[in-house]
Coordinates of C-alpha atoms in Angstrom, one line a residue:
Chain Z
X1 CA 0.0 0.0 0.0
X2 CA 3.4 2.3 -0.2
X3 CA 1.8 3.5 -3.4
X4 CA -1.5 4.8 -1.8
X5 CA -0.6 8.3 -1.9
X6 CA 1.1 8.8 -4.7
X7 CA -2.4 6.6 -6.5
X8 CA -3.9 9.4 -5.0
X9 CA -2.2 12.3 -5.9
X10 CA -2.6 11.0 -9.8
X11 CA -6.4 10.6 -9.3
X12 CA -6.3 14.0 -8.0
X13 CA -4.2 15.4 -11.0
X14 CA -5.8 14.0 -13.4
X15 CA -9.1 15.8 -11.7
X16 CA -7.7 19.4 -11.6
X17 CA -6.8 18.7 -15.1
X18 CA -10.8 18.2 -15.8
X19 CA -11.4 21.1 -13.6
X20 CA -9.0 23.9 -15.3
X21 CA -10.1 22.6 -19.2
X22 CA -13.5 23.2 -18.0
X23 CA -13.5 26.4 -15.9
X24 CA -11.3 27.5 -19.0
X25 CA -14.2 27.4 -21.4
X26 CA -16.1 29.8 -19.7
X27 CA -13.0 32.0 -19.2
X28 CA -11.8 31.8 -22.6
X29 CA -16.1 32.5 -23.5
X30 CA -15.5 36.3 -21.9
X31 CA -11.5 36.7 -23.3
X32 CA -11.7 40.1 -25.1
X33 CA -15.0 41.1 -24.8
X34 CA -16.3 43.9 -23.2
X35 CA -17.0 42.4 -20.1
X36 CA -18.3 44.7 -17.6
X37 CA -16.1 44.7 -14.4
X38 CA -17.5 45.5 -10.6
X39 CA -15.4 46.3 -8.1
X40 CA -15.8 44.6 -4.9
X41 CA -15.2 45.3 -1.1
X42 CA -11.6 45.0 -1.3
X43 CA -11.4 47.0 -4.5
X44 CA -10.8 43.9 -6.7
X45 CA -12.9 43.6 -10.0
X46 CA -14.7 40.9 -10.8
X47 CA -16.4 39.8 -13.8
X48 CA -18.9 37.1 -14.9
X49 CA -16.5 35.4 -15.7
X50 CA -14.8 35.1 -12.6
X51 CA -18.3 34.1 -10.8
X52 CA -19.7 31.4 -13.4
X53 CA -15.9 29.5 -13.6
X54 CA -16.4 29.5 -9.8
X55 CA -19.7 28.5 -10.2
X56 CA -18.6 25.4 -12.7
X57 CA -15.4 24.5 -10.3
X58 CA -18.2 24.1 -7.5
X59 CA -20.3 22.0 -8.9
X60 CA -17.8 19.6 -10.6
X61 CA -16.1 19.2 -7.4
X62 CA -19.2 18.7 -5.0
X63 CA -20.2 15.9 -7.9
X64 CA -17.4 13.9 -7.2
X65 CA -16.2 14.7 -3.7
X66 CA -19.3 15.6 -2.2
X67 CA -17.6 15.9 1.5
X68 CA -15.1 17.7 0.7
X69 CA -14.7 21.6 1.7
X70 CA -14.5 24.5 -1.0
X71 CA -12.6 28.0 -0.5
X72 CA -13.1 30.1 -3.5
X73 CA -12.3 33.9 -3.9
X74 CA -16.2 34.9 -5.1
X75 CA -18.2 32.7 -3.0
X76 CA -16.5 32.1 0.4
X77 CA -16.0 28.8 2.3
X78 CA -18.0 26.0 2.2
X79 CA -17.5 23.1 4.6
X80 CA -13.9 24.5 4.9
X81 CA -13.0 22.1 8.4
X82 CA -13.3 19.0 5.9
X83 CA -10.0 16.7 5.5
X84 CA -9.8 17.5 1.9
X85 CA -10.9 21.4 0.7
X86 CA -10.3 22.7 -2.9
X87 CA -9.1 26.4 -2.7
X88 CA -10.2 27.7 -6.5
X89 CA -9.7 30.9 -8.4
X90 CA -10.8 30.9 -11.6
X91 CA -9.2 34.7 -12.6
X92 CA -6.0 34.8 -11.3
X93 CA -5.0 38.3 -12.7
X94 CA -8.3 39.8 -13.1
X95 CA -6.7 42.7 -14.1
X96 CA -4.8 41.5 -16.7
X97 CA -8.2 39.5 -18.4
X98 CA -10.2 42.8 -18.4
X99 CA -7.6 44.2 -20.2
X100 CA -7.6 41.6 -22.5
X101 CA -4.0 40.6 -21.8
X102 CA -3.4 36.6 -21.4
X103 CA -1.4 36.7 -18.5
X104 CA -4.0 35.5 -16.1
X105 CA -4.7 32.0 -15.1
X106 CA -7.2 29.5 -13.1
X107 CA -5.7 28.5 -9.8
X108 CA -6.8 25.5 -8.1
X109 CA -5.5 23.6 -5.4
X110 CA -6.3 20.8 -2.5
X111 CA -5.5 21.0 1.0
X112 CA -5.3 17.8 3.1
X113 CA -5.5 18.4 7.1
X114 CA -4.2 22.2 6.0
X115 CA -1.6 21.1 3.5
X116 CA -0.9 21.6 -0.1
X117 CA -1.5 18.3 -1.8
X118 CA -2.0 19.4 -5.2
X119 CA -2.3 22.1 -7.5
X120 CA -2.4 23.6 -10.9
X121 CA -1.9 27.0 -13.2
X122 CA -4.2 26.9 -16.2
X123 CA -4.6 29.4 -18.9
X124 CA -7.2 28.4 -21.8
X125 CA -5.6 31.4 -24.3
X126 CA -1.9 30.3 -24.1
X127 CA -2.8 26.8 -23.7
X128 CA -1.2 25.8 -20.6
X129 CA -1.8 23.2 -17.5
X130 CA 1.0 22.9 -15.3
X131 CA 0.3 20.6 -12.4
X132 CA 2.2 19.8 -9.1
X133 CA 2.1 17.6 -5.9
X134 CA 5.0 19.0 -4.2
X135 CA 7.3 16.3 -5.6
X136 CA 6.9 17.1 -9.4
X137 CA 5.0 19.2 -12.0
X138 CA 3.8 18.4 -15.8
X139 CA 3.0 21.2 -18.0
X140 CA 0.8 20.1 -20.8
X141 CA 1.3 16.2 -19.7
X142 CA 5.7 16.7 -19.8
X143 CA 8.0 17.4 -16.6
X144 CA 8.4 20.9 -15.6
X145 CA 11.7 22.4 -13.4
X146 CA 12.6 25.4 -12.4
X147 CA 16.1 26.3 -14.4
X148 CA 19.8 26.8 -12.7
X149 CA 20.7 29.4 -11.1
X150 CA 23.0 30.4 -8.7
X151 CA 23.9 34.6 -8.9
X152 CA 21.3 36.9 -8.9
X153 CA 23.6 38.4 -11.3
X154 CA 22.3 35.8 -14.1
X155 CA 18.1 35.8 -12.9
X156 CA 15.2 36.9 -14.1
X157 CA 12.9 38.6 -11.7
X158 CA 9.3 39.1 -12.3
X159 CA 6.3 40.5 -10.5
X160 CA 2.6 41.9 -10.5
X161 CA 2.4 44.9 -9.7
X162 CA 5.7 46.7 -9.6
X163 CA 4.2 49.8 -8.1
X164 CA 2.6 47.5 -4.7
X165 CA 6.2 46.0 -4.5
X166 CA 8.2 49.2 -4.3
X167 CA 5.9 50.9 -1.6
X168 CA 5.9 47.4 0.5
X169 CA 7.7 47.9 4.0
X170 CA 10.1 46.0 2.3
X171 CA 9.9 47.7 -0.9
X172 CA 13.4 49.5 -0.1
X173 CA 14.9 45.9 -0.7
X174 CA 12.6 44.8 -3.4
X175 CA 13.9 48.1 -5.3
X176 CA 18.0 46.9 -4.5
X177 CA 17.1 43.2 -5.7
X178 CA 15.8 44.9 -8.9
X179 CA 18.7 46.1 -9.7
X180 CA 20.8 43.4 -9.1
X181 CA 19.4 40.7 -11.0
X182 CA 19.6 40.8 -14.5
X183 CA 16.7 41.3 -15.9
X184 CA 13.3 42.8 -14.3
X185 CA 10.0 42.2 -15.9
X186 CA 6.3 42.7 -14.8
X187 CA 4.9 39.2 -15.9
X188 CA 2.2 39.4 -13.2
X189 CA 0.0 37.2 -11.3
X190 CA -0.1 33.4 -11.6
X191 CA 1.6 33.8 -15.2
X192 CA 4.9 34.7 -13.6
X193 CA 4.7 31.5 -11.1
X194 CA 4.3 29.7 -14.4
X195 CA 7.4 31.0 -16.0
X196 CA 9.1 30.2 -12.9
X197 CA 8.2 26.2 -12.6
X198 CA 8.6 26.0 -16.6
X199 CA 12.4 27.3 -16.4
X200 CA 11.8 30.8 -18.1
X201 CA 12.3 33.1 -15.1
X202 CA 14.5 32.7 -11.5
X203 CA 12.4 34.7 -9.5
X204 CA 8.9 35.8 -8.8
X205 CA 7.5 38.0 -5.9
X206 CA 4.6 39.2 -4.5
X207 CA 4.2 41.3 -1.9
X208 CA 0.7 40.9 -1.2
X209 CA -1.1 37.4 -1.3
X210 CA -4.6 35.7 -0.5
X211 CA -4.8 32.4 0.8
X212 CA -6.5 31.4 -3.0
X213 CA -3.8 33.2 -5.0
X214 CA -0.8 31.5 -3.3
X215 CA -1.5 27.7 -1.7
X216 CA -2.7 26.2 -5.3
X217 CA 1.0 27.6 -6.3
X218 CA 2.6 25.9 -3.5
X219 CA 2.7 22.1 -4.7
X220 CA 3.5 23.1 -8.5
X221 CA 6.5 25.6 -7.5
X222 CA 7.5 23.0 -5.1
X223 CA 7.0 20.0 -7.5
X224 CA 9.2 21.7 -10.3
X225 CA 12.2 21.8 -7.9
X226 CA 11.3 25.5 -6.9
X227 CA 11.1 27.2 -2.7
X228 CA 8.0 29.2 -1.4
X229 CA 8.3 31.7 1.0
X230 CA 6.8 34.6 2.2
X231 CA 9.2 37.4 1.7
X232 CA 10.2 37.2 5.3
X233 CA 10.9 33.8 4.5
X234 CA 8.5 31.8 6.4
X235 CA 6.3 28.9 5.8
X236 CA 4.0 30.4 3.3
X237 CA 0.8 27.7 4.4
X238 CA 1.0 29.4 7.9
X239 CA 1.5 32.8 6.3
X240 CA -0.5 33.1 3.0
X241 CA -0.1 36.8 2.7
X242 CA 3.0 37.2 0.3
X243 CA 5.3 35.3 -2.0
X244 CA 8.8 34.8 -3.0
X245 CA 9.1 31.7 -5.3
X246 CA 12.5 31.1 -6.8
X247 CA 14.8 28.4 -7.5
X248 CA 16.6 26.6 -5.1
X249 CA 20.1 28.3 -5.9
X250 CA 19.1 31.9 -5.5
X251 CA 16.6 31.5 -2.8
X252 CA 18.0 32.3 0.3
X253 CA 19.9 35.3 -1.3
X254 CA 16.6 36.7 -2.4
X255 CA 15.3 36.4 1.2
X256 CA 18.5 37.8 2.5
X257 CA 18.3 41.1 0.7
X258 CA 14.4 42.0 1.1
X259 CA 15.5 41.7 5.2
X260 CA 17.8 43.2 5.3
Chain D
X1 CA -5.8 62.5 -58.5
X2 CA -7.1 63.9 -55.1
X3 CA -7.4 60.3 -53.5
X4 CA -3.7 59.1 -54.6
X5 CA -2.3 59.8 -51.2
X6 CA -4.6 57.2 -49.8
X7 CA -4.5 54.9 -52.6
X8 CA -0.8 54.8 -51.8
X9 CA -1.2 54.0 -48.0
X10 CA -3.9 51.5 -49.0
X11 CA -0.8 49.8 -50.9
X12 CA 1.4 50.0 -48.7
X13 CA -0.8 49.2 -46.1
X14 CA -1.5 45.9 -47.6
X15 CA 2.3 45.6 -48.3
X16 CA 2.6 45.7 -44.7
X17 CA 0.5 42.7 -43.7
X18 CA 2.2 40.6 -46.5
X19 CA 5.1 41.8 -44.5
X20 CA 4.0 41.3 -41.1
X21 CA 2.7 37.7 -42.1
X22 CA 6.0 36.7 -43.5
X23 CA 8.2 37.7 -41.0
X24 CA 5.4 36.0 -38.4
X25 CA 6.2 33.3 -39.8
X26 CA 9.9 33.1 -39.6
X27 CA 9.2 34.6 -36.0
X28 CA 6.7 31.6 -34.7
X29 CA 9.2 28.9 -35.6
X30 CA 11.9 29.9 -32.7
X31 CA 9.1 31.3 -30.0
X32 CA 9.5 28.8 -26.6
X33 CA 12.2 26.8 -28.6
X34 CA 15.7 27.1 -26.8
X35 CA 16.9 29.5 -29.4
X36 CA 20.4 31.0 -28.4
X37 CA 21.0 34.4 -27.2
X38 CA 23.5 36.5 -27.9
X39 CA 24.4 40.0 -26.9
X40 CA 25.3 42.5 -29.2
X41 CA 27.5 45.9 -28.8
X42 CA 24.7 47.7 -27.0
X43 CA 24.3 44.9 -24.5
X44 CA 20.6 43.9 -26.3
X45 CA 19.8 40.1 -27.0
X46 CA 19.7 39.0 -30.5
X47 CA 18.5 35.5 -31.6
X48 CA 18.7 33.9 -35.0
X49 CA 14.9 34.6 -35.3
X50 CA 15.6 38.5 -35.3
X51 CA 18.3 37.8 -38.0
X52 CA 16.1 35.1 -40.4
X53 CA 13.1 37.7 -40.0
X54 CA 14.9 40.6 -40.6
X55 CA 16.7 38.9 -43.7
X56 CA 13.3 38.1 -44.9
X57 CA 11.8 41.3 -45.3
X58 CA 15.1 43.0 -46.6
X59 CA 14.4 40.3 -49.4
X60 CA 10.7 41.0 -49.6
X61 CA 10.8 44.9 -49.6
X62 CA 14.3 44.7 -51.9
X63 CA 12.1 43.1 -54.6
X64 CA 8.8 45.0 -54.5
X65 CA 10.6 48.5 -54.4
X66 CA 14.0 47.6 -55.0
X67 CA 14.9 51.4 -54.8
X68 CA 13.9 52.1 -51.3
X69 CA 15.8 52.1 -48.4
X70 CA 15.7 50.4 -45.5
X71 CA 16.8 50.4 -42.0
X72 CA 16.7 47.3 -39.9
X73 CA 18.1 46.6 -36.6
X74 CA 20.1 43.7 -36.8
X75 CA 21.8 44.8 -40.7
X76 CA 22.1 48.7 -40.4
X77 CA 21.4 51.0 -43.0
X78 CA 20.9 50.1 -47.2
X79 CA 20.2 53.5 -49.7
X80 CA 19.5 55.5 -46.2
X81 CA 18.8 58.5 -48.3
X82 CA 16.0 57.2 -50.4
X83 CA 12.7 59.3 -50.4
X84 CA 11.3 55.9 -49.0
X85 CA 13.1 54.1 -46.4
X86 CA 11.2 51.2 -44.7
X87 CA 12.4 50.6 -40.9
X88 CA 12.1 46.9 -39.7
X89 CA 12.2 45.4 -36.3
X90 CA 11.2 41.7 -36.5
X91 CA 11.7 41.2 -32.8
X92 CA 10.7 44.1 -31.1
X93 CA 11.1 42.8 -27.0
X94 CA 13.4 40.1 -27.8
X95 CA 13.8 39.9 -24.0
X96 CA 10.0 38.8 -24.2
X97 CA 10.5 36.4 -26.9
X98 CA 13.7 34.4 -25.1
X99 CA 12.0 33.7 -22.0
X100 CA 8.4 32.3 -24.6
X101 CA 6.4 35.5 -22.6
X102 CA 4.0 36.5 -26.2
X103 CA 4.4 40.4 -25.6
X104 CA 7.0 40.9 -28.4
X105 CA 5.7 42.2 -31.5
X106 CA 6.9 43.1 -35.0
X107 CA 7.6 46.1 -36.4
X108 CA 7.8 47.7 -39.6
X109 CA 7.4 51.3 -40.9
X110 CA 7.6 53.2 -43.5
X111 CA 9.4 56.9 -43.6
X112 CA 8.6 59.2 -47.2
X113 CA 10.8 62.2 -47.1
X114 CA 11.4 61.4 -43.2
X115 CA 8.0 61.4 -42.0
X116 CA 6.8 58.2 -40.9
X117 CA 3.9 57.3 -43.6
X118 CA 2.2 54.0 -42.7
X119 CA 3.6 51.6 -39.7
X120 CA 2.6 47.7 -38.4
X121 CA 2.9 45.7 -34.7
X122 CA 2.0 42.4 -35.6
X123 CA 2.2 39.6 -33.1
X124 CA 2.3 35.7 -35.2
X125 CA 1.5 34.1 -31.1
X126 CA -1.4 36.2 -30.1
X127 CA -2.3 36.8 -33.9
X128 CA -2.5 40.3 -34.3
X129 CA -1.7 42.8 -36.4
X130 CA -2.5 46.5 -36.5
X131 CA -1.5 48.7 -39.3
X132 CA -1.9 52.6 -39.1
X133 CA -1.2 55.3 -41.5
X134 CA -1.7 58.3 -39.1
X135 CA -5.0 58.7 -39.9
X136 CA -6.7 55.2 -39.1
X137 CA -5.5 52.3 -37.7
X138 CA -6.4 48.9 -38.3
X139 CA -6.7 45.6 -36.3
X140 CA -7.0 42.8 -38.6
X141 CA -8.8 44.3 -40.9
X142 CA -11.3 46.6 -38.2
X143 CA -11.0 50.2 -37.1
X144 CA -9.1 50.4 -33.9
X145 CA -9.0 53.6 -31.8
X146 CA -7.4 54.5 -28.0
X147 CA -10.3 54.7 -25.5
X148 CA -11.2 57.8 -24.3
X149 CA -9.9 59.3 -20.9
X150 CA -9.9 62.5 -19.3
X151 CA -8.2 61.8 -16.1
X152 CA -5.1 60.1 -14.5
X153 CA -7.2 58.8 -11.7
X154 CA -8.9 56.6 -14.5
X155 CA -5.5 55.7 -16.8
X156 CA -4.2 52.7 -16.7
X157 CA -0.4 53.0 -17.7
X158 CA 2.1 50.3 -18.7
X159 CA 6.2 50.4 -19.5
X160 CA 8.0 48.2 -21.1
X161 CA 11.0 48.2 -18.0
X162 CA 10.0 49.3 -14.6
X163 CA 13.5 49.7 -13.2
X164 CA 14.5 52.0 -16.3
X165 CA 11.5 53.8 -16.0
X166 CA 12.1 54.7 -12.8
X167 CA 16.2 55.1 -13.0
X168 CA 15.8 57.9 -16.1
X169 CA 16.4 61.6 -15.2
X170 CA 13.0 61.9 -14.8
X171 CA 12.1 58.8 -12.9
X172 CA 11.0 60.4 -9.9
X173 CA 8.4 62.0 -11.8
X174 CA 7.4 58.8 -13.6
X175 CA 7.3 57.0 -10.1
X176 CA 4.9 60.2 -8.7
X177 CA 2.8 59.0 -12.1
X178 CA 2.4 55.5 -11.4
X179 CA 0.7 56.6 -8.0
X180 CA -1.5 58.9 -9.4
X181 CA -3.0 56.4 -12.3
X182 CA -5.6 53.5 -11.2
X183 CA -3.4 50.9 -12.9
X184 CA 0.4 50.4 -13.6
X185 CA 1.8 47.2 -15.0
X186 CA 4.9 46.3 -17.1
X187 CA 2.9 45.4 -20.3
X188 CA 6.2 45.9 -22.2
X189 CA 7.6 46.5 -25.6
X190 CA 4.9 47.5 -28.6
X191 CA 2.6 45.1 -27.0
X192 CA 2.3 48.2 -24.8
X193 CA 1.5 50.4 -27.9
X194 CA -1.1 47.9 -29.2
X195 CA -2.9 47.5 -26.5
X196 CA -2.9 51.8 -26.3
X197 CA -4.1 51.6 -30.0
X198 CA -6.6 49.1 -29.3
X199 CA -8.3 51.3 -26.3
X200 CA -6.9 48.4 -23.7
X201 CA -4.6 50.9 -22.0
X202 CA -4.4 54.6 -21.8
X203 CA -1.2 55.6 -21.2
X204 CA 2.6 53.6 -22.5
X205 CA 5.8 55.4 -21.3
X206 CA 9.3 53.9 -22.4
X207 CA 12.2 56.0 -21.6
X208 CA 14.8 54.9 -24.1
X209 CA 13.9 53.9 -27.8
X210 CA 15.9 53.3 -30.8
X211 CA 14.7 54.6 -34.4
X212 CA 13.4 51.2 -35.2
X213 CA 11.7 51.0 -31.6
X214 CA 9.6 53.7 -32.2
X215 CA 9.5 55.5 -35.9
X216 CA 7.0 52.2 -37.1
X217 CA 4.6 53.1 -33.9
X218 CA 4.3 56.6 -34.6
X219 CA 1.4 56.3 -37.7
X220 CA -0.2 53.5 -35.3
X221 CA -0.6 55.5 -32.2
X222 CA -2.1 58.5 -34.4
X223 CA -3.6 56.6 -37.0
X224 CA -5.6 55.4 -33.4
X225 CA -6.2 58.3 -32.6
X226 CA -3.7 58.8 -30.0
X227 CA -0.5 61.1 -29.4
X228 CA 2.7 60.4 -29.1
X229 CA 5.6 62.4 -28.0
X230 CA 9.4 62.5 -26.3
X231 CA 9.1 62.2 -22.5
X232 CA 9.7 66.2 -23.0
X233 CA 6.7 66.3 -25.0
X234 CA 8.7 66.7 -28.4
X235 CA 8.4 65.6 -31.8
X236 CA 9.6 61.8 -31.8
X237 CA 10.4 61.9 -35.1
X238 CA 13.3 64.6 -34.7
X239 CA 14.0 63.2 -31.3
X240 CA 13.7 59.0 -31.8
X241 CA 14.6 58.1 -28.0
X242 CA 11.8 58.3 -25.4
X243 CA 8.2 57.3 -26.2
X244 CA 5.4 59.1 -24.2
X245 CA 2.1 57.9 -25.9
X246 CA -1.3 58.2 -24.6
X247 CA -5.2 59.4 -25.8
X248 CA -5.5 63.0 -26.6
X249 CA -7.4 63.4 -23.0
X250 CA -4.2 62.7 -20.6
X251 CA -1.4 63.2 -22.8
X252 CA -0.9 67.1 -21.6
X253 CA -1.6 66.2 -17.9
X254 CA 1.1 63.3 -18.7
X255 CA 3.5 65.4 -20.4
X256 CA 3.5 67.6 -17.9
X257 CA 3.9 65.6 -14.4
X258 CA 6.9 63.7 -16.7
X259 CA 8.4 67.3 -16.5
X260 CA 7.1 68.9 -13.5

């Protein structure tokens, strides 16, 4: 029975694959059109589309695991003390997808007793499912790593909002690391986490998470070879208010200079 | 003969997306391959893509006018002095294109007497192209304008580097900018100036441009609709090396923060 978990883990992958190919037909439905946006209590838009992915996600997952808990950013928590919840968010990069700009993605991911078990980053314009269980990640059905790198000299830094990580009380240190890494881009939201676990970029920071933007991202950064933090450098699960994903080889340099 | 002017853009025009379409072509065969980078004299990436493109429509232009010039950015200057001179740019945000992020573009323009005539950003991976001969613009084929705005509170603003942008002698003033708009993300390269041309964003500030960077935006931007200008608010056809562009209703209020 060794193999139990890892049985599991495949069951579940192959389900989060199910789940982002359908929540991205409705996304990829509202893609450049002139959606109308609301803005909600936190000042976050939302659109339709957002609300009937969620919707979808839902009801495919109470189908097949009816006891299982759901945390989703439009519609709250439902039976969230379960074993098993599904944290889901269809529009990751809201922002991005009303401006009609593909660097957005569906996060979805599974907690067991609190933990990351699985997760994926879907985006139904690029054509993209990258899936992780904390021990690897597929992209498209093929392995997924983060690349080498040792010297912040040679990385690539990306993040959102370059703007919310300069005024951050560490922002003082986010502004020194951009200049010591090579190159500095704002490939935002789940996107950049993407770029990260498929080798294309070294680091990727936010400085302001939500517990549905970060823990799907925690098994697939973790699965391509990648570390998690919070930018303090704590366990991000315990503390899911901000990120600092980044290879292995650059990691605790990264955390190093935003404290110091 | 009153309508020959515009019976010659409509040419050219067309010429352009033959153009565009070729070069796309050339383009789409190296995107998210592991195409090797090299850096040239000025420290900017070059790939075999930018060379086979730009070889391509040096070929293509050289046989349908064979006695224009044209200035590309990987093979200098050819009959410079011509009273047409074409400017190419198959990989505008090569940076983009080596790390297989889609916002890379494209471009080619046309200059008669100096004066930028008709230009093209045309993307082969998001399948886009937008022609403009300062007077309309065109997205495959349909009008395309810059939205309207009357106030920074309401802009959303993108640059193509957000650590250059904020290093240039006016940076401070750029940074005081980015606070004052509702949105600022690193949308970079002409991606930036499509989505301005195609009412998506309002505002697309790059402090440093080459000829080839910006001279093929310039009949886009106002063929849109929209201004463009030096980060001074001067002509960027006598000054080629900042790019302020915006809609009519912000561009002032733009201008002058940039040099307040």
């Amino acid at each position: 029975m060794e193999n139990n978990f890892t049985v599991d883990n495949d069951a579940f992958m192959k389900f989060l694959d199910l789940l982002a190919t359908e929540s991205g037909r409705v996304v990829a439905r509202y893609y450049q059109t002139d959606v109308s946006v609301e803005s909600k209590a936190d000042a976050t838009p939302v659109t339709v589309a957002d609300r009937l992915a969620e919707e979808k996600l839902r009801a495919l997952i109470g189908r097949e695991f009816p006891d299982h808990g759901v945390i989703g950013e439009e519609f709250g928590e439902t039976n969230a003390d379960a074993e098993y919840v599904w944290i889901v968010d269809p529009i990751d990069g809201t922002k991005s997808f009303v401006a009609g700009v593909p660097l957005f993605g569906t996060l979805i991911g599974l907690l067991r007793g609190g933990e990351p078990l699985v997760g994926v980053i879907a985006n139904p314009i690029l054509g993209f499912t990258l899936c992780g269980d904390n021990r690897r990640a597929l992209c498209n059905g093929r392995p997924a790593s983060c690349r080498p790198c040792d010297s912040l000299s040679e990385a690539v830094l990306s993040t959102t909002s370059p703007l919310s990580s300069a005024r951050h009380p560490q922002g003082k240190n986010f502004t020194r690391l951009t200049e010591q890494v090579k190159l500095y881009r704002g490939w935002g939201d789940c996107y950049g986490y993407y770029l990260l676990a498929t080798g294309r970029v070294d680091i990727m920071l936010d400085p302001a998470m939500k517990p549905w933007d970060i823990l799907p991202l925690i098994p697939v950064i973790r699965g391509a070879g990648g570390v998690i933090t919070t930018w303090r450098g704590d366990d991000p699960v315990k503390d899911p208010t901000s990120a600092a994903a980044s290879g292995p080889g650059v990691h605790d340099a990264v955390i190093g200079l935003l404290n110091a």
